[in-house]
Coordinates of N, CA and C in Angstrom, one line a residue:
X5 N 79.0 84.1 127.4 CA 78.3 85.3 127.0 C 77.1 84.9 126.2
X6 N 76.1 85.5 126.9 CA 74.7 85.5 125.5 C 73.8 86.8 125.6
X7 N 73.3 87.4 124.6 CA 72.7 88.6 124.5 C 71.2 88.1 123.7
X8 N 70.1 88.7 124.2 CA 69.0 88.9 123.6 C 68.9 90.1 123.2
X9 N 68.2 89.8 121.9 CA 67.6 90.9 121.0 C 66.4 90.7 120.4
X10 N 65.5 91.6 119.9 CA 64.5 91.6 119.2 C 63.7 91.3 119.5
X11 N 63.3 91.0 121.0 CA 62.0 90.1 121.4 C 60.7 90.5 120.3
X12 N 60.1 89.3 120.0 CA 58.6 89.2 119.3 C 57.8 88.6 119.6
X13 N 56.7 89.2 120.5 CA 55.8 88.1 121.3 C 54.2 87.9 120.4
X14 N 53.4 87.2 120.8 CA 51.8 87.0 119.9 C 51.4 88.4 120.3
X15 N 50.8 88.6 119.3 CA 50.3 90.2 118.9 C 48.8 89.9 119.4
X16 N 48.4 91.0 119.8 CA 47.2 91.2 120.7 C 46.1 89.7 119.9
X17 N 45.8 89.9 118.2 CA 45.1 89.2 117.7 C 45.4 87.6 118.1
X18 N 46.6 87.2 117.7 CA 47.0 86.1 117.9 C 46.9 85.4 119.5
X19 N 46.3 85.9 120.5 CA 46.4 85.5 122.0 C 45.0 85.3 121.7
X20 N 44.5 86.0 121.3 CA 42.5 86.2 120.9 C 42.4 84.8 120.1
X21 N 43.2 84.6 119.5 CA 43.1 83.3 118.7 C 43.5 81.9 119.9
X22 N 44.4 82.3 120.3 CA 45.0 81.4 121.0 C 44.1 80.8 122.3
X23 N 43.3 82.2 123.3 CA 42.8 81.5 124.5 C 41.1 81.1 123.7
X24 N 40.8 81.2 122.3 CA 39.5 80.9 121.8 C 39.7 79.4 122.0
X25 N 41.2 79.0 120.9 CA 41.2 77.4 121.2 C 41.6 76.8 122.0
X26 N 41.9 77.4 122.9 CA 42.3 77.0 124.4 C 41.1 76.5 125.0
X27 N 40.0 77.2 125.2 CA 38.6 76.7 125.6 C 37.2 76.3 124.3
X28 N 38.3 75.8 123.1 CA 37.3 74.9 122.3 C 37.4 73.5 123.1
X29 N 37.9 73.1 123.7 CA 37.3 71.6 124.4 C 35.8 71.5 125.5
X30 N 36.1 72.2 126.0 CA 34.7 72.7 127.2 C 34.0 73.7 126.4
X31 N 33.9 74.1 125.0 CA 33.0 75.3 124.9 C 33.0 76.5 125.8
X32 N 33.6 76.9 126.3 CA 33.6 77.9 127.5 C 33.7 79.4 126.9
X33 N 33.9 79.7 125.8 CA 34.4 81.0 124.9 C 33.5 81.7 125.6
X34 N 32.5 82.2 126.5 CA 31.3 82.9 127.4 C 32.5 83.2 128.4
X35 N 33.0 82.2 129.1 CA 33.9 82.5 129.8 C 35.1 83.7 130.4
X36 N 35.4 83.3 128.3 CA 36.7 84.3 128.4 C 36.1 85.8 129.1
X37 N 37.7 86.3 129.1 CA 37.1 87.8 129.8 C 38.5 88.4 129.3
X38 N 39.5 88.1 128.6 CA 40.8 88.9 128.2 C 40.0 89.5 127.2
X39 N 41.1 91.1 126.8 CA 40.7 91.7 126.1 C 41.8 92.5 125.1
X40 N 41.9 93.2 124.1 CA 42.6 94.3 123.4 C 42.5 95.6 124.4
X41 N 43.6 96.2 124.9 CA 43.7 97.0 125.7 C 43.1 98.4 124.8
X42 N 42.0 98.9 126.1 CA 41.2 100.3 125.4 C 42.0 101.1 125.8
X43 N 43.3 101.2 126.2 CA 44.2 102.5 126.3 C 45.4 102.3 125.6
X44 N 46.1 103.7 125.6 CA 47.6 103.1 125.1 C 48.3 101.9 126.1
X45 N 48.6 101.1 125.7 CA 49.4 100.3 126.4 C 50.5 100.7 127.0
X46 N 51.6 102.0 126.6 CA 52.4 102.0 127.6 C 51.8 102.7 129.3
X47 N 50.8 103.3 129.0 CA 50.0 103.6 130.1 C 49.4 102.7 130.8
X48 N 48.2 101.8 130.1 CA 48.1 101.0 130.9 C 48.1 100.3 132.1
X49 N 47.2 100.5 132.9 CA 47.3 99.7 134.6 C 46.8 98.6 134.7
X50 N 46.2 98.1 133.4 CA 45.3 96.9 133.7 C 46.2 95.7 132.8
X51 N 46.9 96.0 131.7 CA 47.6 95.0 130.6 C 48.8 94.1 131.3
X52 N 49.5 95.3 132.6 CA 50.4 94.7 132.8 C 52.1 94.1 132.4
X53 N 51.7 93.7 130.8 CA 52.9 93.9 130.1 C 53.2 94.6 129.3
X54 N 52.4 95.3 128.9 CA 52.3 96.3 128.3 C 52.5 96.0 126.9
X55 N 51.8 95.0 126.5 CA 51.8 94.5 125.0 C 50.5 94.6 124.2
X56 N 49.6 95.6 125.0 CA 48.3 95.8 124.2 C 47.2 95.0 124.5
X57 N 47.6 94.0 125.2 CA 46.6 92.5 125.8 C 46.6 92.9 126.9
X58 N 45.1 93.1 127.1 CA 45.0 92.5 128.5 C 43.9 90.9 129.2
X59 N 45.4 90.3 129.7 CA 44.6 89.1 129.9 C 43.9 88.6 131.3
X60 N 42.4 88.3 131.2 CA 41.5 88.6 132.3 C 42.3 87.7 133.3
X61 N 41.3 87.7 134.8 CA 41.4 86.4 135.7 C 41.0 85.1 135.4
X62 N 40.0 85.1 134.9 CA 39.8 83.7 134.5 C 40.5 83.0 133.7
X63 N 40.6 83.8 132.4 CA 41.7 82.9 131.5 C 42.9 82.8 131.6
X64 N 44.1 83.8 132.8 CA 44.9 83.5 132.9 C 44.8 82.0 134.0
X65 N 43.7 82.0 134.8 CA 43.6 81.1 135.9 C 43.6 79.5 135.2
X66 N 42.8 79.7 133.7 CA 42.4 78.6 133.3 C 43.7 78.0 132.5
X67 N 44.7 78.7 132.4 CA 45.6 78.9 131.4 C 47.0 78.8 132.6
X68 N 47.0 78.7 133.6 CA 47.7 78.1 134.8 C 47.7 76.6 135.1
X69 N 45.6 76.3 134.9 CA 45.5 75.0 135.2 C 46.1 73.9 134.5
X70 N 46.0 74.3 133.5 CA 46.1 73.8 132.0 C 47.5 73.4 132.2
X71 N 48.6 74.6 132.4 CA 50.0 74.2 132.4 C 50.3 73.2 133.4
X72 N 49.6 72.9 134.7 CA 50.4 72.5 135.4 C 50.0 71.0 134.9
X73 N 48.8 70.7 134.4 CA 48.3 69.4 134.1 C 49.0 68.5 133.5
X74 N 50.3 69.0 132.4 CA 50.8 68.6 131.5 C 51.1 68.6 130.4
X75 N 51.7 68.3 129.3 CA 52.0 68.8 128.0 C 50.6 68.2 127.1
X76 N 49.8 66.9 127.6 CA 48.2 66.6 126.7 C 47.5 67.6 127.0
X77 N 47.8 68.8 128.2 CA 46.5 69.2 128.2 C 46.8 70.7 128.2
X78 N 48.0 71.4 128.0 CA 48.2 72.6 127.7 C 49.0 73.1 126.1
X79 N 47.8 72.3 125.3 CA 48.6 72.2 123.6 C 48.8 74.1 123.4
X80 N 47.8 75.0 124.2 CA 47.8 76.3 124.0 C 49.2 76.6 123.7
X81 N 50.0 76.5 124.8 CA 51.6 76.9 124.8 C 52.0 76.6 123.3
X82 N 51.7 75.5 122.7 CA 52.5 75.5 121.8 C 51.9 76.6 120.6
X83 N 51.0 77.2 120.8 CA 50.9 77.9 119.7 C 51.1 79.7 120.3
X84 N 51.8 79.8 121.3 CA 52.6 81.2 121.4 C 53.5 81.4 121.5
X85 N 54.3 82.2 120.2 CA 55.1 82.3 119.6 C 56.3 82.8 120.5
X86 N 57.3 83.3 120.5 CA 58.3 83.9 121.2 C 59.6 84.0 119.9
X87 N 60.0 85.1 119.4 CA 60.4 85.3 118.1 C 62.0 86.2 119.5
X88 N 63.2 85.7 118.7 CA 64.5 86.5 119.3 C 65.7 86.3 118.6
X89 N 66.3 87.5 118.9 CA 67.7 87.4 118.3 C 68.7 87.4 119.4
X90 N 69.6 85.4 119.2 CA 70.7 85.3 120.2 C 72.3 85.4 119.8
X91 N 72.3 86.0 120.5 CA 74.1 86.1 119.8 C 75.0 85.2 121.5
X92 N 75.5 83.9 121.0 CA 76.3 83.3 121.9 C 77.0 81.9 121.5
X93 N 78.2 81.5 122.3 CA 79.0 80.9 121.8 C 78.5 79.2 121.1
X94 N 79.4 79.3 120.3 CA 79.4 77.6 119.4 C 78.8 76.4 120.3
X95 N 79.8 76.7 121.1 CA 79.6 75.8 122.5 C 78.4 75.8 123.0
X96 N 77.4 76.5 123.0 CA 76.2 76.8 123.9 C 75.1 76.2 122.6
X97 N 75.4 77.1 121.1 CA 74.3 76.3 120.4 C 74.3 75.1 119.9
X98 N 75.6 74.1 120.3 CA 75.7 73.1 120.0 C 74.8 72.3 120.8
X99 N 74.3 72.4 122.3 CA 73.3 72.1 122.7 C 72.3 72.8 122.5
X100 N 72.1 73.8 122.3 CA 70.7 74.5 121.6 C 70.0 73.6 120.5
X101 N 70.7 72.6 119.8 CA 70.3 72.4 118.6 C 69.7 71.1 118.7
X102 N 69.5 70.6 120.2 CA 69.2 69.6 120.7 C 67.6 70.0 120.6
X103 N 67.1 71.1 120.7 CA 65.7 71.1 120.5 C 65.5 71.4 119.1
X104 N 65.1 71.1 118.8 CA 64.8 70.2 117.4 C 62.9 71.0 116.9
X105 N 62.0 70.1 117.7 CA 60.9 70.0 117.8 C 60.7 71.8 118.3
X106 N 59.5 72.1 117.6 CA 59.5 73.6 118.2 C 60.0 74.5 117.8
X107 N 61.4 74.9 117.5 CA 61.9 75.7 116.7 C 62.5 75.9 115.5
X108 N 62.6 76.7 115.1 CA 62.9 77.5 113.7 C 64.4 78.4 113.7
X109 N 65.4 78.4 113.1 CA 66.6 79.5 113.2 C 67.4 79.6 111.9
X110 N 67.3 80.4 112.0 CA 68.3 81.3 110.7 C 69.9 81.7 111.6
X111 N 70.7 81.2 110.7 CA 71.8 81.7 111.5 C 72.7 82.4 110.2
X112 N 73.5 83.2 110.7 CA 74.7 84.0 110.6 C 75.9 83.1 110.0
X113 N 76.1 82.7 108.7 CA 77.0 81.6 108.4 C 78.5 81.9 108.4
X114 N 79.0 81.2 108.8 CA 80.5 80.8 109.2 C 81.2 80.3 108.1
X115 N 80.6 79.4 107.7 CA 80.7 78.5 106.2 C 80.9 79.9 105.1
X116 N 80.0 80.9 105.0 CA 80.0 81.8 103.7 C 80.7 83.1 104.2
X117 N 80.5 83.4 105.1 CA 80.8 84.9 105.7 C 82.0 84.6 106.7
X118 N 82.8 84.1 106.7 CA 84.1 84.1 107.8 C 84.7 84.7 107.4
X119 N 85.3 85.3 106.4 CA 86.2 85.8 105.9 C 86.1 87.2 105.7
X120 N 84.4 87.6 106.3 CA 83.8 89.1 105.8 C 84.5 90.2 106.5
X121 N 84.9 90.0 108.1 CA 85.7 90.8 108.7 C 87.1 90.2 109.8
X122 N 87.8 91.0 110.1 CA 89.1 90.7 110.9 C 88.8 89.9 112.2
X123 N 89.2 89.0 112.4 CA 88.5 88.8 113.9 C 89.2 89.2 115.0
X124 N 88.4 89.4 115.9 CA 88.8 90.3 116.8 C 88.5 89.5 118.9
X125 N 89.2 89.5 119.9 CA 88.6 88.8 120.7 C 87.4 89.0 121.3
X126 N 86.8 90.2 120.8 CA 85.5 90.7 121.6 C 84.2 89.6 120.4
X127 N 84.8 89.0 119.4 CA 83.9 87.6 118.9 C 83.9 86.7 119.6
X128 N 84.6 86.3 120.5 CA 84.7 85.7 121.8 C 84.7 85.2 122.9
X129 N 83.3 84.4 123.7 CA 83.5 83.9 124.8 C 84.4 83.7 125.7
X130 N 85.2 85.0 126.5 CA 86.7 84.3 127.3 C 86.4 85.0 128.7
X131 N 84.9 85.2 129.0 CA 84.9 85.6 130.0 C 85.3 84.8 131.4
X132 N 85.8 83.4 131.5 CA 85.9 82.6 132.1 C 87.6 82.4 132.0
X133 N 88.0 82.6 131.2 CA 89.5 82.4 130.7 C 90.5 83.3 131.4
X134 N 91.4 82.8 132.4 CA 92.8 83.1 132.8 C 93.8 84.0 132.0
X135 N 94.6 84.9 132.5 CA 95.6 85.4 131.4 C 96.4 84.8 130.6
X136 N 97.0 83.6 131.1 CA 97.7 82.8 130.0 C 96.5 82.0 128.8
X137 N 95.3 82.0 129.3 CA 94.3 81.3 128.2 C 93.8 82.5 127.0
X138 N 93.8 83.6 127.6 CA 94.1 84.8 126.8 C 94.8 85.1 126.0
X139 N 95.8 84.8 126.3 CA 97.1 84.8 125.3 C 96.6 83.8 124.6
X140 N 96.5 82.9 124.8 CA 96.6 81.9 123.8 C 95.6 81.9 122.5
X141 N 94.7 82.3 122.8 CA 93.3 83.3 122.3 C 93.5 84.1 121.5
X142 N 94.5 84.9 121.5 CA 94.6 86.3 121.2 C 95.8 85.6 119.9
X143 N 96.5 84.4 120.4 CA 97.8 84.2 119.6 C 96.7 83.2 118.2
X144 N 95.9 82.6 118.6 CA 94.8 82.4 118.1 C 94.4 83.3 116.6
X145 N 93.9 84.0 117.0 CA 93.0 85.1 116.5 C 94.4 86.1 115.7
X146 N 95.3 85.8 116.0 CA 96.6 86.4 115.0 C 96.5 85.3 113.7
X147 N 96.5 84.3 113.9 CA 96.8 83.4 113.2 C 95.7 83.2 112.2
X148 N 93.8 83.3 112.8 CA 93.1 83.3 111.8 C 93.1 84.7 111.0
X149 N 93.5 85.2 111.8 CA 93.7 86.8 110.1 C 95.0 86.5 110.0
X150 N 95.8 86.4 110.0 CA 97.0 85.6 109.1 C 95.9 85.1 107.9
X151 N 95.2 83.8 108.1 CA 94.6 83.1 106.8 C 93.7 83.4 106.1
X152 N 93.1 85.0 107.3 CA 91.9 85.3 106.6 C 92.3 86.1 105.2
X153 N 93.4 87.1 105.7 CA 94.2 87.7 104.6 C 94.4 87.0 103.2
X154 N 95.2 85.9 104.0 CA 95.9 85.4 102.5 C 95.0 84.9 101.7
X155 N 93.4 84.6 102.3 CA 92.3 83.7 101.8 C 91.2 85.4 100.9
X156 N 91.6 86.4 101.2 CA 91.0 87.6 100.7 C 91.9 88.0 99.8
X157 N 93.3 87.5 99.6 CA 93.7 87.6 98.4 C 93.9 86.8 97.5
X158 N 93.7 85.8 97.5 CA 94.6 84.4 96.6 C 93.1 83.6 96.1
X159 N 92.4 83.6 97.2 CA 90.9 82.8 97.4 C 91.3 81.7 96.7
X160 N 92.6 81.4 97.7 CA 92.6 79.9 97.4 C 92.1 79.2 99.0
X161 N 91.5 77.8 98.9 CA 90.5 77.2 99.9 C 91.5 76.7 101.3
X162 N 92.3 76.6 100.7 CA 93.5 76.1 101.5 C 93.7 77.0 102.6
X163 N 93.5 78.0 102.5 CA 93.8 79.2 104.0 C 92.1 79.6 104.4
X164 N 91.1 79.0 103.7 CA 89.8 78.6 104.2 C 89.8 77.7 105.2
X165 N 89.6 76.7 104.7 CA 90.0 75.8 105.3 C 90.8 76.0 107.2
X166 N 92.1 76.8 106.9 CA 92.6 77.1 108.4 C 91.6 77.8 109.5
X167 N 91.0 78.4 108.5 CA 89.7 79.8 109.4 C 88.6 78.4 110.1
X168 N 88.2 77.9 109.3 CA 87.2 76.4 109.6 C 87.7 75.6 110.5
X169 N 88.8 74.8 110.0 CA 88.8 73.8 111.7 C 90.1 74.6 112.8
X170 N 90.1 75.7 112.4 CA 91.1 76.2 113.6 C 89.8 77.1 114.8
X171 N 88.3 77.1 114.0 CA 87.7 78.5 114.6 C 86.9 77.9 116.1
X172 N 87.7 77.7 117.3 CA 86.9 77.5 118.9 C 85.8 78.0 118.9
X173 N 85.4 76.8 119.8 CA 83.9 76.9 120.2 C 83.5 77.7 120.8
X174 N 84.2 78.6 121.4 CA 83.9 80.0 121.7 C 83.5 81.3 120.8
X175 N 84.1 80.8 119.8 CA 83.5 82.0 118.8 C 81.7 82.3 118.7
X176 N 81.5 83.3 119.1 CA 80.2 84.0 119.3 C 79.6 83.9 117.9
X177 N 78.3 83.0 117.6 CA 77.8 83.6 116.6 C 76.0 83.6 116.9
X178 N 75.5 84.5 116.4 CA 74.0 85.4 116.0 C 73.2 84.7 115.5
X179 N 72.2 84.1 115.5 CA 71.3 83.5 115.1 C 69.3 84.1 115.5
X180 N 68.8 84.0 114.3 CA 67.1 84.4 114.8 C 66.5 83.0 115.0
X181 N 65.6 83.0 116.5 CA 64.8 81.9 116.5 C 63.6 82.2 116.8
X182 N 62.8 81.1 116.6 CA 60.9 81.3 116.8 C 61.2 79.8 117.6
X183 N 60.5 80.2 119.2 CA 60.2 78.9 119.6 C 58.6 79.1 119.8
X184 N 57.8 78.4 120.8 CA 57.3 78.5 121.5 C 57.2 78.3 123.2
X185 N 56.0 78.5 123.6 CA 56.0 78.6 125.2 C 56.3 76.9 125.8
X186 N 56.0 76.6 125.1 CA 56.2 75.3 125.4 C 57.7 74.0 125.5
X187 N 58.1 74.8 124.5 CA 59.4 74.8 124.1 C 60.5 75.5 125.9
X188 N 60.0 76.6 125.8 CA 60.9 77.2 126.9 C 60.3 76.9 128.4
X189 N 59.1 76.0 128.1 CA 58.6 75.2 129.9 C 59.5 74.3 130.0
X190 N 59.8 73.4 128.5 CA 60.8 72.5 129.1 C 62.4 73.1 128.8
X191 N 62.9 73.6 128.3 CA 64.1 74.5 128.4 C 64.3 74.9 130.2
X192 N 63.7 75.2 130.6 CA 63.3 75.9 131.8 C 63.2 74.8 133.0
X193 N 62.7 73.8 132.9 CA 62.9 72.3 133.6 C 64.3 72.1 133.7
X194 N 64.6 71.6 132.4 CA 66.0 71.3 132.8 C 67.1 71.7 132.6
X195 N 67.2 73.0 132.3 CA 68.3 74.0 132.1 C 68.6 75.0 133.2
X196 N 67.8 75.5 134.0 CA 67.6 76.4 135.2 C 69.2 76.4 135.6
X197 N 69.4 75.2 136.5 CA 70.4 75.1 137.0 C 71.8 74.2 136.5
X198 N 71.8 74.5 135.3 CA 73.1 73.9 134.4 C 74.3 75.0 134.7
X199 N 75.4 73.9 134.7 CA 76.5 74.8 134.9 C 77.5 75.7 133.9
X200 N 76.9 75.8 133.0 CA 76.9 76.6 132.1 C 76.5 78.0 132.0
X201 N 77.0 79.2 132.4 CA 76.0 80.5 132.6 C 75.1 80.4 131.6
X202 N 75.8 80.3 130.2 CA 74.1 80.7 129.2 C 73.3 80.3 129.6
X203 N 73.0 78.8 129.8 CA 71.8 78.3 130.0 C 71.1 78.9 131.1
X204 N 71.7 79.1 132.2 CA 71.5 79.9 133.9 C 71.0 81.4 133.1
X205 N 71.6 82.0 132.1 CA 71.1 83.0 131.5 C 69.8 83.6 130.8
X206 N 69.8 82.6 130.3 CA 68.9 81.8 129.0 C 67.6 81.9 130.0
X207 N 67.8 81.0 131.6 CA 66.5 80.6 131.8 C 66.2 82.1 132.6
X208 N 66.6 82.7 132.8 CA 66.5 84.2 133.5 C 65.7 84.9 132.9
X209 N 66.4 84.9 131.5 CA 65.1 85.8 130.8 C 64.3 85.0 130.3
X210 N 63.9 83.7 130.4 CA 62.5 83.0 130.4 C 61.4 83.8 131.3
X211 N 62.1 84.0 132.3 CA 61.8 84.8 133.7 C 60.5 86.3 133.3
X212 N 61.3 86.8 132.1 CA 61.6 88.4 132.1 C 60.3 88.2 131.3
X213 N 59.9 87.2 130.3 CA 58.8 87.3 129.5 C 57.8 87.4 130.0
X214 N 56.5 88.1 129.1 CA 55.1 88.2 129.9 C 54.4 85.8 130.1
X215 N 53.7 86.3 131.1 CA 52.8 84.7 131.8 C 54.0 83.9 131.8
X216 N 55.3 84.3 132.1 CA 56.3 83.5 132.5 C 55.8 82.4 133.5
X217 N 55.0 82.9 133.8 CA 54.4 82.0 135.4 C 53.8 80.5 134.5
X218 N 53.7 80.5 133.2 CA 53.0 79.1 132.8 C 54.4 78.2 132.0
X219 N 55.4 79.1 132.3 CA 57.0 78.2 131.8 C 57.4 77.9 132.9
X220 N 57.4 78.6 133.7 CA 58.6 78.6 135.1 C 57.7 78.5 136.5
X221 N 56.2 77.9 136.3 CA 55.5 77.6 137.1 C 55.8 78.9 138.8
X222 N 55.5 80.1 138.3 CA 55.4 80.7 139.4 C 54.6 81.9 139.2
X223 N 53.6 81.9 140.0 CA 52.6 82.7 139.7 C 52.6 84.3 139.6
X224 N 52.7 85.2 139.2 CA 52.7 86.4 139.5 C 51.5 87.4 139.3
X225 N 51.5 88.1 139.6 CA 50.3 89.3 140.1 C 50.4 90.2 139.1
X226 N 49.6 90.1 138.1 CA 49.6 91.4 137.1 C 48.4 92.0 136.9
X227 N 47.0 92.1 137.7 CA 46.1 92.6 137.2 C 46.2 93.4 138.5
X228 N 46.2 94.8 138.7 CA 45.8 95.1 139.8 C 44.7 94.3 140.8
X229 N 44.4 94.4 142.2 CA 43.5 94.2 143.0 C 43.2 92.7 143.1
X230 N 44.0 91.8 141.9 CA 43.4 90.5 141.8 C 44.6 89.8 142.3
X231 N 44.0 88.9 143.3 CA 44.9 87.3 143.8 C 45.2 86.5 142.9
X232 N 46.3 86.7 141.7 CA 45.9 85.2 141.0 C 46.5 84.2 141.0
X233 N 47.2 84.2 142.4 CA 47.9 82.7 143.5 C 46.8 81.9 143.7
X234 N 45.5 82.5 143.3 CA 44.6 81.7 144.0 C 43.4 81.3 142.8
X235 N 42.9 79.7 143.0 CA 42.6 79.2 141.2 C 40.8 79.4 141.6
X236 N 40.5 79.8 140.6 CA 38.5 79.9 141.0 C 38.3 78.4 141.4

């Protein structure tokens, strides 16, 4: 199981910042042709994602090239942000934490707050799990409120302690992260098809974000009337 929340993308200013240094190498800033959308954005026919930006043909075109070139020459990516809230199991961010470089996360502590409510199986990844693995889960989760109890009355560490190394890698927990684009080009390389659903998950809604096309190298059509399969 994994759930997104709170998507937070670069705000209209911050992309205006972003494709300026994108073409401080070539001086090209004449070039650009993106803009702050002159309508409401959820109306909008020209923005596309409806985030207030609208980004021209050229600089998406140039901002295509750029990606496919390589990580020396599409530094852009790394300075657009992508701000979310994940809620999924131990098991999944224990490789999450493999990216290192790039991100930022606040997490939901286990260490301070296990004891704050009853646990219950719907904290838990068992979408994959058989009836007898259920039970065992469920005989589980008797046992950590068994010590959550005794540990909310006595607060002695000793029935802490059982909540800690008795608590599976299944247990769902919530965390905020700030990556960048660049970050989720390579997430998106080599996670697509891991046999893991989150990750299979994870790279879907890489999918769902706006210029997905410069992570997941697939071009899409967002300006009306314009081909932008095809590079000036």
């Amino acid at each position: 199981m994994i759930k997104f929340e709170n998507v937070v993308l670069a705000s209209p200013e911050q992309m205006e910042f972003i494709i300026e240094g994108m073409r401080n190498p070539m001086n090209s800033w004449d070039k650009s042709d993106s803009h702050t959308c002159r309508q409401d954005g959820s109306f909008c026919m020209e923005c596309g994602h409806k985030n207030g930006y609208c980004l021209g043909q050229n600089d998406r075109s140039l901002m295509q090239r750029l990606s496919n070139s390589g990580t020396d020459h599409r530094k852009f990516m790394r300075m657009m942000p992508v701000y979310v809230r994940i809620t999924a199991p131990l098991y999944w961010w224990k490789e999450f934490n493999t990216y290192k470089i790039g991100t930022v996360v606040n997490s939901c502590s286990t260490m301070h707050k296990i004891a704050e409510k009853e646990f219950t199986l719907e904290d838990f990844s068992t979408d994959h799990l058989i009836d007898v693995s259920i039970l065992g889960v469920e005989a589980l989760i008797d046992y950590l409120n068994v010590s959550r109890e005794a540990y909310v009355e006595t607060k002695d560490k000793k029935y802490w302690w059982q909540m800690i190394q008795l608590l599976p890698s299944s247990y769902n927990q919530t965390r905020n992260v700030m990556m960048n684009y660049e970050v989720l080009a390579n997430i998106y390389k080599s996670r697509k098809d891991h046999k893991l659903d989150e990750w299979r998950e994870f790279c879907k809604w890489i999918e769902t974000l706006p210029y997905s096309e410069l992570t997941c190298g697939r071009v899409k059509q967002y300006i009306i009337g314009v081909d932008l399969s095809k590079e000036d």
